[in-house]
CSV table of C-alpha atoms in Angstrom, one decimal:
chain,number,residue,atom,x,y,z
A,1,UNK,CA,-33.7,22.2,32.8
A,2,UNK,CA,-30.4,21.7,31.0
A,3,UNK,CA,-31.4,18.0,30.6
A,4,UNK,CA,-34.9,19.0,29.1
A,5,UNK,CA,-33.5,21.3,26.7
A,6,UNK,CA,-30.8,18.7,25.6
A,7,UNK,CA,-33.6,16.1,25.4
A,8,UNK,CA,-35.2,18.2,22.5
A,9,UNK,CA,-32.0,18.8,20.5
A,10,UNK,CA,-32.8,18.7,17.0
A,11,UNK,CA,-30.5,17.3,14.2
A,12,UNK,CA,-29.7,20.9,13.3
A,13,UNK,CA,-29.1,22.1,16.9
A,14,UNK,CA,-27.0,18.9,17.3
A,15,UNK,CA,-24.7,20.0,14.3
A,16,UNK,CA,-24.4,23.5,15.7
A,17,UNK,CA,-23.5,22.2,19.0
A,18,UNK,CA,-20.8,19.9,17.6
A,19,UNK,CA,-19.6,22.8,15.3
A,20,UNK,CA,-19.3,25.2,18.2
A,21,UNK,CA,-17.5,22.5,20.3
A,22,UNK,CA,-15.0,22.0,17.5
A,23,UNK,CA,-14.3,25.6,17.0
A,24,UNK,CA,-13.5,25.9,20.7
A,25,UNK,CA,-11.3,22.6,20.8
A,26,UNK,CA,-9.5,23.8,17.6
A,27,UNK,CA,-8.8,27.3,19.2
A,28,UNK,CA,-7.8,26.3,22.5
A,29,UNK,CA,-6.1,23.0,22.1
A,30,UNK,CA,-2.5,22.6,22.7
A,31,UNK,CA,-2.5,18.9,21.5
A,32,UNK,CA,-1.6,18.1,18.0
A,33,UNK,CA,-3.8,19.7,15.4
A,34,UNK,CA,-3.8,17.6,12.1
A,35,UNK,CA,-5.0,18.9,8.8
A,36,UNK,CA,-5.0,16.5,5.7
A,37,UNK,CA,-6.7,15.8,2.5
A,38,UNK,CA,-8.0,12.6,0.9
A,39,UNK,CA,-9.9,11.8,-2.3
A,40,UNK,CA,-13.4,10.3,-2.0
A,41,UNK,CA,-15.4,9.7,-5.0
A,42,UNK,CA,-12.7,11.5,-7.2
A,43,UNK,CA,-13.3,14.8,-5.1
A,44,UNK,CA,-11.1,16.6,-2.6
A,45,UNK,CA,-12.1,15.9,1.1
A,46,UNK,CA,-10.5,18.0,3.8
A,47,UNK,CA,-10.1,16.7,7.3
A,48,UNK,CA,-9.1,18.8,10.5
A,49,UNK,CA,-8.4,16.8,13.5
A,50,UNK,CA,-7.8,17.8,17.1
A,51,UNK,CA,-6.3,15.1,19.1
A,52,UNK,CA,-3.2,12.9,18.2
A,53,UNK,CA,-5.0,9.4,18.8
A,54,UNK,CA,-8.0,10.6,16.8
A,55,UNK,CA,-5.6,11.6,13.9
A,56,UNK,CA,-4.2,8.0,13.9
A,57,UNK,CA,-7.9,6.6,14.0
A,58,UNK,CA,-9.2,8.7,11.1
A,59,UNK,CA,-6.1,8.6,8.9
A,60,UNK,CA,-5.5,4.8,8.8
A,61,UNK,CA,-8.7,3.5,6.9
A,62,UNK,CA,-7.9,6.3,4.4
A,63,UNK,CA,-4.3,5.9,4.0
A,64,UNK,CA,-4.5,4.8,0.3
A,65,UNK,CA,-6.5,7.9,-0.5
A,66,UNK,CA,-4.3,10.6,1.2
A,67,UNK,CA,-2.6,13.2,-0.9
A,68,UNK,CA,-0.7,16.5,-0.1
A,69,UNK,CA,-3.1,19.5,0.8
A,70,UNK,CA,-4.1,21.4,-2.1
A,71,UNK,CA,-5.7,24.6,-2.7
A,72,UNK,CA,-8.7,23.2,-4.1
A,73,UNK,CA,-12.0,23.9,-2.4
A,74,UNK,CA,-13.1,20.7,-0.7
A,75,UNK,CA,-16.2,18.9,-1.8
A,76,UNK,CA,-16.6,17.6,1.8
A,77,UNK,CA,-15.2,18.9,5.2
A,78,UNK,CA,-14.8,16.7,8.1
A,79,UNK,CA,-13.8,18.3,11.4
A,80,UNK,CA,-13.2,15.9,14.4
A,81,UNK,CA,-12.1,16.4,18.0
A,82,UNK,CA,-11.5,14.3,21.0
A,83,UNK,CA,-12.2,15.2,24.6
A,84,UNK,CA,-14.8,16.9,26.7
A,85,UNK,CA,-18.2,16.9,25.0
A,86,UNK,CA,-20.0,20.1,23.7
A,87,UNK,CA,-21.0,22.1,26.8
A,88,UNK,CA,-24.7,22.0,28.0
A,89,UNK,CA,-25.2,18.7,26.6
A,90,UNK,CA,-25.7,15.7,29.2
A,91,UNK,CA,-24.0,12.3,28.5
A,92,UNK,CA,-25.9,9.6,27.2
A,93,UNK,CA,-26.3,6.6,29.5
A,94,UNK,CA,-23.3,4.3,28.6
A,95,UNK,CA,-24.0,0.9,27.1
A,96,UNK,CA,-21.3,-0.1,24.5
A,97,UNK,CA,-23.6,-2.0,22.1
A,98,UNK,CA,-26.9,0.2,22.3
A,99,UNK,CA,-28.0,1.6,18.9
A,100,UNK,CA,-27.4,4.9,18.0
A,101,UNK,CA,-29.7,8.0,18.7
A,102,UNK,CA,-30.6,9.2,15.3
A,103,UNK,CA,-32.1,12.5,14.4
A,104,UNK,CA,-32.8,14.0,10.9
A,105,UNK,CA,-34.4,17.2,10.1
A,106,UNK,CA,-37.8,17.3,8.2
A,107,UNK,CA,-36.1,18.4,5.2
A,108,UNK,CA,-33.4,15.8,5.5
A,109,UNK,CA,-30.7,18.5,5.4
A,110,UNK,CA,-29.4,17.7,8.9
A,111,UNK,CA,-28.5,14.3,10.3
A,112,UNK,CA,-27.2,13.6,13.6
A,113,UNK,CA,-26.0,10.1,14.9
A,114,UNK,CA,-24.9,9.9,18.8
A,115,UNK,CA,-23.6,7.2,21.0
A,116,UNK,CA,-22.2,7.6,24.5
A,117,UNK,CA,-18.7,7.8,23.1
A,118,UNK,CA,-19.1,9.2,19.7
A,119,UNK,CA,-21.3,11.8,18.0
A,120,UNK,CA,-21.5,12.6,14.4
A,121,UNK,CA,-23.6,15.3,12.7
A,122,UNK,CA,-23.7,16.1,9.1
A,123,UNK,CA,-25.0,19.3,7.2
A,124,UNK,CA,-25.7,17.9,3.7
A,125,UNK,CA,-26.2,21.2,2.2
A,126,UNK,CA,-22.9,22.5,3.3
A,127,UNK,CA,-21.2,19.1,2.9
A,128,UNK,CA,-19.7,19.4,6.3
A,129,UNK,CA,-19.4,16.6,8.9
A,130,UNK,CA,-18.5,17.3,12.6
A,131,UNK,CA,-17.4,14.7,14.9
A,132,UNK,CA,-16.9,14.4,18.8
A,133,UNK,CA,-15.1,11.4,20.2
A,134,UNK,CA,-14.8,11.1,23.9
A,135,UNK,CA,-11.8,9.0,23.9
A,136,UNK,CA,-10.1,7.4,20.7
A,137,UNK,CA,-9.1,4.4,22.5
A,138,UNK,CA,-12.6,3.2,23.4
A,139,UNK,CA,-13.6,3.1,19.6
A,140,UNK,CA,-14.8,-0.4,18.5
A,141,UNK,CA,-13.0,-2.3,16.0
A,142,UNK,CA,-15.8,-1.7,13.6
A,143,UNK,CA,-15.6,2.1,14.1
A,144,UNK,CA,-11.7,1.8,13.7
A,145,UNK,CA,-12.2,0.1,10.4
A,146,UNK,CA,-15.0,1.9,8.9
A,147,UNK,CA,-15.3,5.6,10.4
A,148,UNK,CA,-18.1,7.9,9.6
A,149,UNK,CA,-19.7,5.0,7.8
A,150,UNK,CA,-23.2,6.2,7.5
A,151,UNK,CA,-22.4,9.8,7.0
A,152,UNK,CA,-19.9,9.0,4.3
A,153,UNK,CA,-22.5,6.7,2.6
A,154,UNK,CA,-24.8,9.4,2.5
A,155,UNK,CA,-22.4,11.8,1.0
A,156,UNK,CA,-21.4,9.4,-1.7
A,157,UNK,CA,-25.1,9.2,-2.6
A,158,UNK,CA,-25.4,13.0,-2.5
A,159,UNK,CA,-22.6,13.5,-5.2
A,160,UNK,CA,-24.0,10.8,-7.3
A,161,UNK,CA,-21.7,8.1,-6.5
A,162,UNK,CA,-23.9,5.8,-4.4
A,163,UNK,CA,-22.1,3.0,-2.5
A,164,UNK,CA,-23.0,-0.6,-3.0
A,165,UNK,CA,-22.7,-3.5,-0.8
A,166,UNK,CA,-19.7,-5.0,-2.5
A,167,UNK,CA,-15.9,-5.5,-2.7
A,168,UNK,CA,-13.9,-4.7,-5.7
A,169,UNK,CA,-10.6,-5.7,-7.1
A,170,UNK,CA,-8.9,-4.8,-10.4
A,171,UNK,CA,-6.2,-5.6,-12.9
A,172,UNK,CA,-4.7,-2.5,-14.9
A,173,UNK,CA,-7.6,-0.4,-13.9
A,174,UNK,CA,-10.4,-2.9,-14.9
A,175,UNK,CA,-12.5,-4.0,-12.0
A,176,UNK,CA,-14.5,-6.8,-10.6
A,177,UNK,CA,-17.5,-6.0,-8.3
A,178,UNK,CA,-17.7,-8.8,-5.9
A,179,UNK,CA,-21.4,-8.8,-4.5
A,180,UNK,CA,-23.4,-10.9,-2.1
A,181,UNK,CA,-24.9,-10.8,1.2
A,182,UNK,CA,-23.0,-11.1,4.5
A,183,UNK,CA,-21.2,-14.4,4.8
A,184,UNK,CA,-21.1,-15.0,0.9
A,185,UNK,CA,-17.2,-14.9,0.9
A,186,UNK,CA,-16.7,-11.2,-0.4
A,187,UNK,CA,-13.8,-10.5,1.9
A,188,UNK,CA,-12.3,-14.0,1.2
A,189,UNK,CA,-12.3,-13.2,-2.5
A,190,UNK,CA,-11.0,-9.7,-2.2
A,191,UNK,CA,-8.0,-10.8,0.1
A,192,UNK,CA,-7.3,-13.9,-2.1
A,193,UNK,CA,-7.1,-11.5,-5.1
A,194,UNK,CA,-5.1,-8.8,-3.2
A,195,UNK,CA,-2.4,-11.4,-2.3
A,196,UNK,CA,-2.1,-12.6,-5.9
A,197,UNK,CA,-1.4,-9.2,-7.6
A,198,UNK,CA,-4.7,-7.7,-8.1
A,199,UNK,CA,-5.3,-4.2,-6.8
A,200,UNK,CA,-7.8,-4.0,-3.9
A,201,UNK,CA,-10.4,-1.4,-3.7
A,202,UNK,CA,-12.9,-2.7,-1.1
A,203,UNK,CA,-14.1,-5.9,0.4
A,204,UNK,CA,-17.7,-4.6,1.4
A,205,UNK,CA,-18.5,-1.1,0.2
A,206,UNK,CA,-17.6,0.7,-3.0
A,207,UNK,CA,-18.8,3.8,-4.5
A,208,UNK,CA,-20.3,3.4,-8.2
A,209,UNK,CA,-20.2,6.2,-10.5
A,210,UNK,CA,-22.2,5.9,-13.8
A,211,UNK,CA,-21.1,8.0,-16.7
A,212,UNK,CA,-21.2,7.8,-20.4
A,213,UNK,CA,-22.2,4.1,-20.2
A,214,UNK,CA,-19.5,3.1,-17.9
A,215,UNK,CA,-19.4,2.3,-14.2
A,216,UNK,CA,-16.3,3.6,-12.2
A,217,UNK,CA,-15.7,1.9,-8.8
A,218,UNK,CA,-14.5,4.3,-6.1
A,219,UNK,CA,-12.6,2.9,-2.9
A,220,UNK,CA,-13.7,4.3,0.4
A,221,UNK,CA,-11.8,2.4,3.1
A,222,UNK,CA,-8.6,0.2,2.9
A,223,UNK,CA,-9.8,-2.0,5.9
A,224,UNK,CA,-11.0,-5.5,5.6
A,225,UNK,CA,-13.2,-7.6,7.9
A,226,UNK,CA,-12.5,-11.2,7.3
A,227,UNK,CA,-13.6,-14.4,9.4
A,228,UNK,CA,-10.8,-15.0,11.8
A,229,UNK,CA,-11.0,-18.7,11.0
A,230,UNK,CA,-10.4,-18.3,7.3
A,231,UNK,CA,-7.4,-15.9,7.5
A,232,UNK,CA,-5.0,-18.6,7.7
A,233,UNK,CA,-5.5,-19.2,3.9
A,234,UNK,CA,-3.7,-15.8,3.4
A,235,UNK,CA,-0.5,-15.4,5.0
A,236,UNK,CA,-0.2,-11.6,4.0
A,237,UNK,CA,-3.7,-10.8,5.3
A,238,UNK,CA,-2.9,-12.7,8.4
A,239,UNK,CA,0.2,-10.6,9.0
A,240,UNK,CA,-1.9,-7.5,8.6
A,241,UNK,CA,-4.4,-8.8,10.9
A,242,UNK,CA,-1.7,-9.5,13.6
A,243,UNK,CA,-0.5,-6.0,13.1
A,244,UNK,CA,-4.0,-4.5,13.7
A,245,UNK,CA,-4.7,-6.9,16.5
A,246,UNK,CA,-8.4,-6.1,16.3
A,247,UNK,CA,-11.6,-8.3,16.4
A,248,UNK,CA,-15.1,-7.2,15.9
A,249,UNK,CA,-17.9,-8.2,18.0
A,250,UNK,CA,-18.9,-10.6,15.1
A,251,UNK,CA,-15.6,-12.3,15.5
A,252,UNK,CA,-14.0,-11.0,12.4
A,253,UNK,CA,-10.5,-9.8,12.1
A,254,UNK,CA,-10.0,-6.2,11.1
A,255,UNK,CA,-7.0,-5.5,9.1
A,256,UNK,CA,-5.8,-2.8,6.7
A,257,UNK,CA,-4.7,-3.9,3.4
A,258,UNK,CA,-2.1,-1.1,3.3
A,259,UNK,CA,-0.3,-3.4,5.9
A,260,UNK,CA,-0.3,-6.4,3.7
A,261,UNK,CA,3.0,-7.2,2.3
A,262,UNK,CA,3.3,-6.7,-1.5
A,263,UNK,CA,-0.5,-5.4,-1.6
A,264,UNK,CA,-1.5,-2.6,-4.0
A,265,UNK,CA,-4.3,-0.7,-3.5
A,266,UNK,CA,-6.3,1.5,-6.2
A,267,UNK,CA,-8.5,4.3,-5.7
A,268,UNK,CA,-10.6,3.7,-8.7
A,269,UNK,CA,-11.3,1.1,-11.4
A,270,UNK,CA,-13.6,0.7,-14.5
A,271,UNK,CA,-16.1,-2.0,-13.9
A,272,UNK,CA,-15.8,-5.0,-16.1
A,273,UNK,CA,-18.0,-7.7,-14.5
A,274,UNK,CA,-19.8,-8.7,-11.4
A,275,UNK,CA,-18.8,-11.8,-9.5
A,276,UNK,CA,-21.3,-13.4,-7.1
A,277,UNK,CA,-19.5,-15.5,-4.6
A,278,UNK,CA,-21.4,-18.3,-2.7
A,279,UNK,CA,-19.9,-21.0,-0.3
A,280,UNK,CA,-20.5,-24.5,-1.9
A,281,UNK,CA,-17.6,-26.7,-0.9
A,282,UNK,CA,-15.8,-28.9,-3.4
A,283,UNK,CA,-13.9,-27.3,-6.2
A,284,UNK,CA,-14.2,-23.7,-6.8
A,285,UNK,CA,-15.4,-22.8,-10.1
A,286,UNK,CA,-16.8,-19.8,-12.1
A,287,UNK,CA,-20.2,-20.1,-14.0
A,288,UNK,CA,-22.4,-17.5,-15.7
A,289,UNK,CA,-25.1,-15.7,-13.7
A,290,UNK,CA,-28.3,-14.2,-15.0
A,291,UNK,CA,-29.3,-10.7,-14.4
A,292,UNK,CA,-32.1,-11.7,-12.0
A,293,UNK,CA,-29.6,-13.6,-10.0
A,294,UNK,CA,-27.2,-10.6,-9.9
A,295,UNK,CA,-30.0,-8.4,-8.9
A,296,UNK,CA,-31.3,-10.7,-6.1
A,297,UNK,CA,-27.7,-10.9,-4.7
A,298,UNK,CA,-26.8,-7.2,-4.9
A,299,UNK,CA,-30.0,-5.4,-4.1
A,300,UNK,CA,-31.4,-6.3,-0.6
A,301,UNK,CA,-28.2,-5.1,1.4
A,302,UNK,CA,-27.3,-2.3,-1.0
A,303,UNK,CA,-30.7,-0.8,-1.0
A,304,UNK,CA,-30.9,-0.7,2.9
A,305,UNK,CA,-27.6,0.5,3.9
A,306,UNK,CA,-27.6,4.2,2.7
A,307,UNK,CA,-29.5,6.5,5.4
A,308,UNK,CA,-32.5,8.4,3.9
A,309,UNK,CA,-32.2,6.8,0.5
A,310,UNK,CA,-35.0,6.2,-1.7
A,311,UNK,CA,-35.7,2.4,-2.4
A,312,UNK,CA,-37.3,3.1,-5.7
A,313,UNK,CA,-34.4,5.1,-7.1
A,314,UNK,CA,-31.9,2.5,-5.9
A,315,UNK,CA,-33.9,-0.4,-7.2
A,316,UNK,CA,-33.9,1.4,-10.5
A,317,UNK,CA,-30.1,2.3,-10.5
A,318,UNK,CA,-29.2,-1.5,-9.5
A,319,UNK,CA,-31.3,-2.7,-12.2
A,320,UNK,CA,-29.5,-0.7,-14.8
A,321,UNK,CA,-26.3,-1.9,-13.4
A,322,UNK,CA,-27.2,-5.6,-13.8
A,323,UNK,CA,-28.5,-5.0,-17.1
A,324,UNK,CA,-25.5,-3.4,-18.5
A,325,UNK,CA,-22.6,-5.7,-16.7
A,326,UNK,CA,-21.9,-9.6,-17.2
A,327,UNK,CA,-22.3,-11.4,-14.0
A,328,UNK,CA,-20.7,-14.7,-12.8
A,329,UNK,CA,-21.2,-17.1,-9.9
A,330,UNK,CA,-18.2,-17.9,-8.0
A,331,UNK,CA,-18.6,-21.1,-6.1
A,332,UNK,CA,-16.3,-21.4,-3.4
A,333,UNK,CA,-14.8,-24.5,-2.5
A,334,UNK,CA,-12.2,-25.7,-0.3
A,335,UNK,CA,-9.3,-24.5,-2.8
A,336,UNK,CA,-9.6,-20.7,-2.3
A,337,UNK,CA,-6.1,-20.3,-3.7
A,338,UNK,CA,-7.4,-20.9,-7.1
A,339,UNK,CA,-9.8,-17.9,-6.7
A,340,UNK,CA,-7.4,-15.3,-8.4
A,341,UNK,CA,-6.7,-17.7,-11.4
A,342,UNK,CA,-10.3,-18.2,-12.0
A,343,UNK,CA,-11.2,-14.6,-11.9
A,344,UNK,CA,-8.3,-12.9,-14.0
A,345,UNK,CA,-9.7,-14.2,-17.3
A,346,UNK,CA,-12.9,-12.2,-16.6
A,347,UNK,CA,-10.8,-9.0,-16.9
A,348,UNK,CA,-7.8,-9.9,-19.2
A,349,UNK,CA,-6.1,-12.9,-20.8
A,350,UNK,CA,-3.1,-11.9,-18.8
A,351,UNK,CA,-2.8,-13.6,-15.4
A,352,UNK,CA,-2.0,-11.4,-12.4
A,353,UNK,CA,1.7,-11.0,-11.6
A,354,UNK,CA,2.0,-13.6,-8.7
A,355,UNK,CA,0.1,-16.3,-10.6
A,356,UNK,CA,2.2,-16.1,-13.9
B,1,UNK,CA,-63.9,-11.1,-16.4
B,2,UNK,CA,-61.3,-10.9,-13.7
B,3,UNK,CA,-58.8,-8.3,-13.6
B,4,UNK,CA,-56.0,-7.4,-11.2
B,5,UNK,CA,-53.6,-4.3,-10.4
B,6,UNK,CA,-50.2,-4.3,-9.0
B,7,UNK,CA,-50.1,-3.6,-5.3
B,8,UNK,CA,-49.1,0.0,-5.0
B,9,UNK,CA,-46.1,-0.8,-2.6
B,10,UNK,CA,-44.6,-3.2,-5.2
B,11,UNK,CA,-41.8,-2.0,-7.3
B,12,UNK,CA,-40.4,-4.2,-9.9
B,13,UNK,CA,-37.8,-4.3,-12.9
B,14,UNK,CA,-37.8,-6.3,-16.1
B,15,UNK,CA,-34.6,-7.9,-17.0
B,16,UNK,CA,-33.3,-10.2,-19.6
B,17,UNK,CA,-34.3,-13.3,-18.0
B,18,UNK,CA,-37.3,-12.3,-16.0
B,19,UNK,CA,-38.1,-9.7,-13.5
B,20,UNK,CA,-37.3,-8.9,-9.8
B,21,UNK,CA,-40.2,-7.5,-7.5
B,22,UNK,CA,-39.7,-5.8,-4.1
B,23,UNK,CA,-42.7,-5.5,-1.8
B,24,UNK,CA,-42.0,-2.3,0.2
B,25,UNK,CA,-44.5,-3.2,2.8
B,26,UNK,CA,-43.2,-6.8,3.6
B,27,UNK,CA,-39.8,-6.3,2.5
B,28,UNK,CA,-39.7,-9.5,0.5
B,29,UNK,CA,-38.0,-9.9,-2.9
B,30,UNK,CA,-39.4,-12.1,-5.5
B,31,UNK,CA,-38.3,-13.4,-8.9
B,32,UNK,CA,-40.2,-14.1,-11.9
B,33,UNK,CA,-38.9,-16.3,-14.8
B,34,UNK,CA,-39.5,-15.2,-18.4
B,35,UNK,CA,-43.1,-16.7,-18.7
B,36,UNK,CA,-43.8,-15.2,-15.3
B,37,UNK,CA,-42.6,-12.0,-16.7
B,38,UNK,CA,-44.8,-12.2,-19.7
B,39,UNK,CA,-48.0,-12.8,-17.5
B,40,UNK,CA,-47.0,-10.0,-15.1
B,41,UNK,CA,-46.9,-7.5,-17.9
B,42,UNK,CA,-50.4,-8.4,-19.0
B,43,UNK,CA,-51.7,-8.5,-15.4
B,44,UNK,CA,-50.1,-5.1,-14.8
B,45,UNK,CA,-51.5,-3.6,-17.8
B,46,UNK,CA,-54.9,-4.4,-16.6
B,47,UNK,CA,-55.6,-7.2,-19.1
B,48,UNK,CA,-58.6,-9.5,-17.8
B,49,UNK,CA,-57.0,-13.0,-16.7
B,50,UNK,CA,-59.2,-14.6,-19.4
B,51,UNK,CA,-57.6,-12.6,-22.3
B,52,UNK,CA,-53.9,-13.4,-21.3
B,53,UNK,CA,-53.8,-17.0,-22.6
B,54,UNK,CA,-53.8,-16.0,-26.5
B,55,UNK,CA,-50.9,-13.6,-25.9
B,56,UNK,CA,-49.0,-16.3,-24.2
B,57,UNK,CA,-49.7,-19.1,-27.0
B,58,UNK,CA,-48.1,-16.6,-29.5
B,59,UNK,CA,-44.9,-16.1,-27.7
B,60,UNK,CA,-44.5,-19.6,-26.2
B,61,UNK,CA,-44.9,-23.1,-27.5
B,62,UNK,CA,-48.1,-23.8,-25.7
B,63,UNK,CA,-51.6,-24.5,-26.3
B,64,UNK,CA,-54.5,-22.5,-25.0
B,65,UNK,CA,-55.7,-24.9,-22.5
B,66,UNK,CA,-52.2,-25.5,-20.8
B,67,UNK,CA,-51.5,-21.6,-20.9
B,68,UNK,CA,-55.0,-20.8,-19.2
B,69,UNK,CA,-54.3,-23.3,-16.5
B,70,UNK,CA,-50.8,-22.0,-16.0
B,71,UNK,CA,-51.9,-18.5,-15.8
B,72,UNK,CA,-54.6,-19.3,-13.3
B,73,UNK,CA,-52.2,-21.0,-11.0
B,74,UNK,CA,-49.6,-18.3,-11.4
B,75,UNK,CA,-52.2,-15.5,-10.6
B,76,UNK,CA,-53.3,-17.3,-7.5
B,77,UNK,CA,-49.7,-17.2,-6.3
B,78,UNK,CA,-49.2,-13.4,-7.0
B,79,UNK,CA,-52.6,-12.8,-5.0
B,80,UNK,CA,-51.3,-15.0,-2.1
B,81,UNK,CA,-48.2,-13.0,-2.0
B,82,UNK,CA,-50.2,-9.7,-2.2
B,83,UNK,CA,-48.2,-8.4,-5.0
B,84,UNK,CA,-51.4,-7.7,-7.0
B,85,UNK,CA,-55.0,-7.4,-5.8
B,86,UNK,CA,-58.4,-7.5,-7.7
B,87,UNK,CA,-59.2,-4.7,-9.7
B,88,UNK,CA,-62.7,-3.6,-10.8
B,89,UNK,CA,-62.5,-3.4,-14.7
B,90,UNK,CA,-65.8,-1.2,-14.6
B,91,UNK,CA,-63.8,1.4,-12.8
B,92,UNK,CA,-61.6,1.7,-15.9
B,93,UNK,CA,-62.9,3.2,-19.0
B,94,UNK,CA,-62.6,0.0,-20.9
B,95,UNK,CA,-60.9,-3.5,-20.3
B,96,UNK,CA,-57.3,-3.4,-21.4
B,97,UNK,CA,-56.4,-5.3,-24.5
B,98,UNK,CA,-53.4,-7.7,-24.4
B,99,UNK,CA,-50.2,-5.9,-24.9
B,100,UNK,CA,-47.4,-6.0,-27.4
B,101,UNK,CA,-47.9,-9.7,-28.4
B,102,UNK,CA,-44.9,-10.9,-30.6
B,103,UNK,CA,-45.3,-10.7,-34.3
B,104,UNK,CA,-46.8,-13.8,-35.8
B,105,UNK,CA,-43.5,-14.5,-37.7
B,106,UNK,CA,-41.4,-14.6,-34.5
B,107,UNK,CA,-40.4,-18.1,-33.6
B,108,UNK,CA,-42.1,-19.2,-30.3
B,109,UNK,CA,-39.9,-20.0,-27.5
B,110,UNK,CA,-40.2,-23.2,-25.3
B,111,UNK,CA,-42.7,-23.0,-22.6
B,112,UNK,CA,-42.2,-23.8,-19.0
B,113,UNK,CA,-44.9,-23.3,-16.2
B,114,UNK,CA,-44.3,-19.8,-14.8
B,115,UNK,CA,-42.6,-19.6,-11.5
B,116,UNK,CA,-42.3,-16.8,-8.7
B,117,UNK,CA,-39.6,-17.2,-6.2
B,118,UNK,CA,-40.1,-15.7,-2.9
B,119,UNK,CA,-36.6,-15.0,-1.5
B,120,UNK,CA,-35.9,-16.6,1.9
B,121,UNK,CA,-35.6,-13.5,4.1
B,122,UNK,CA,-37.3,-10.1,3.9
B,123,UNK,CA,-35.2,-7.0,3.2
B,124,UNK,CA,-35.3,-6.1,7.1
B,125,UNK,CA,-33.9,-9.2,8.1
B,126,UNK,CA,-31.1,-9.8,5.8
B,127,UNK,CA,-30.0,-6.1,5.9
B,128,UNK,CA,-27.9,-4.4,8.3
B,129,UNK,CA,-28.8,-1.2,10.1
B,130,UNK,CA,-28.0,1.6,8.1
B,131,UNK,CA,-26.6,3.5,11.1
B,132,UNK,CA,-25.2,0.7,13.0
B,133,UNK,CA,-24.2,-2.2,10.7
B,134,UNK,CA,-22.3,-4.0,13.4
B,135,UNK,CA,-25.6,-4.4,15.5
B,136,UNK,CA,-28.4,-6.7,14.8
B,137,UNK,CA,-31.5,-4.8,13.7
B,138,UNK,CA,-34.2,-4.2,16.3
B,139,UNK,CA,-37.4,-6.0,15.8
């Protein structure tokens, strides 16, 4: 009977089961309880974590966004605990790569995503995410680099800072959005720039706020996933990847840019231009791109990745973005070390620090 | 008189150098060039195909006969891709007139045969799963 009632868990009851589980773990735990604050989309986000390993997991990708606890009411609360699952809920059959079980309430207020080793539920009205993790040592490299990916993308859209599938780097607060489908070279470009004096915001996901005619990019994660065979081009990134020692199932090295010697990370930047990398061979060069080309590079993956998002609204939003922002192709050749020198003039006449 | 209407599941945006269409049923993206966009506007406004050529000749350096042939070929492509479908003008109060032709004093721009490019992979194949980005999408 317990199984039957568990099988009919709704998204809302999933959230409440997790919330109750967290409250008990928080009250009973003799393990370390951490409470800290980060800034996402220019808003305070408060995290409460029960479990040492879990604390290390959740804090690392947001290390660049952390700030001392404030009295400000959080725009988002995230509660996490590690250990025994909520009582009365049978375990899912274990299969490491099986797709998540997804539940959403009819009104889309409640959202639950469950795997055998991790269960996340989101109450969008209350801006509250609760997470259970069986054992933080079993989290995949992807989960370690981009924790709570779907829930945070949904929340960013809820607060008017929808995330696009792009990287971002900046000089003196002026940013380049690096857009393209998987395999186009976004991470290569972001890491090349991060190693040459640009500030790093993202290699794959960046929130974009639009206000008073300007777009502001907001960093989410300081992690980067780069093709292991390309990382040799970037000694500082290679050092960071060795430190993390993690490989994704796609054969990409996971690194935290905070571990890159000399790297600077920014939380926000004002968008100046869109760069569209594509692997071409030969000599790396920059040429103007049209609005249609920018839309085709940016829209397909950006539109699909936000859970419960309206394609029509997203399509119109990206159309406004490409109409308002100059775009350039970056044809990637064999001389990737030239990337920062080619991109810096799109932002400023001054070359980045290490290229001068 | 043949007239067409946009498929209800097609969304599109007009940009400086053409247009981008997304067919929500198939997941395919399409791009149109400037001439294609001009024809798309007229078709989408319910203008009968036979009435579009004069509008095109006012905007572009092209004769009536070439324009009519180009429009026919282009509309055939739009129909094949199911981004438009035949529309019964009798159902409308009156056939639409060509829209917003450029003023006669505007210089005409060079003409190239209109193109529609279907982008290689539909949305659901190029995209990652919104909840499990590290996993391939289920078929």
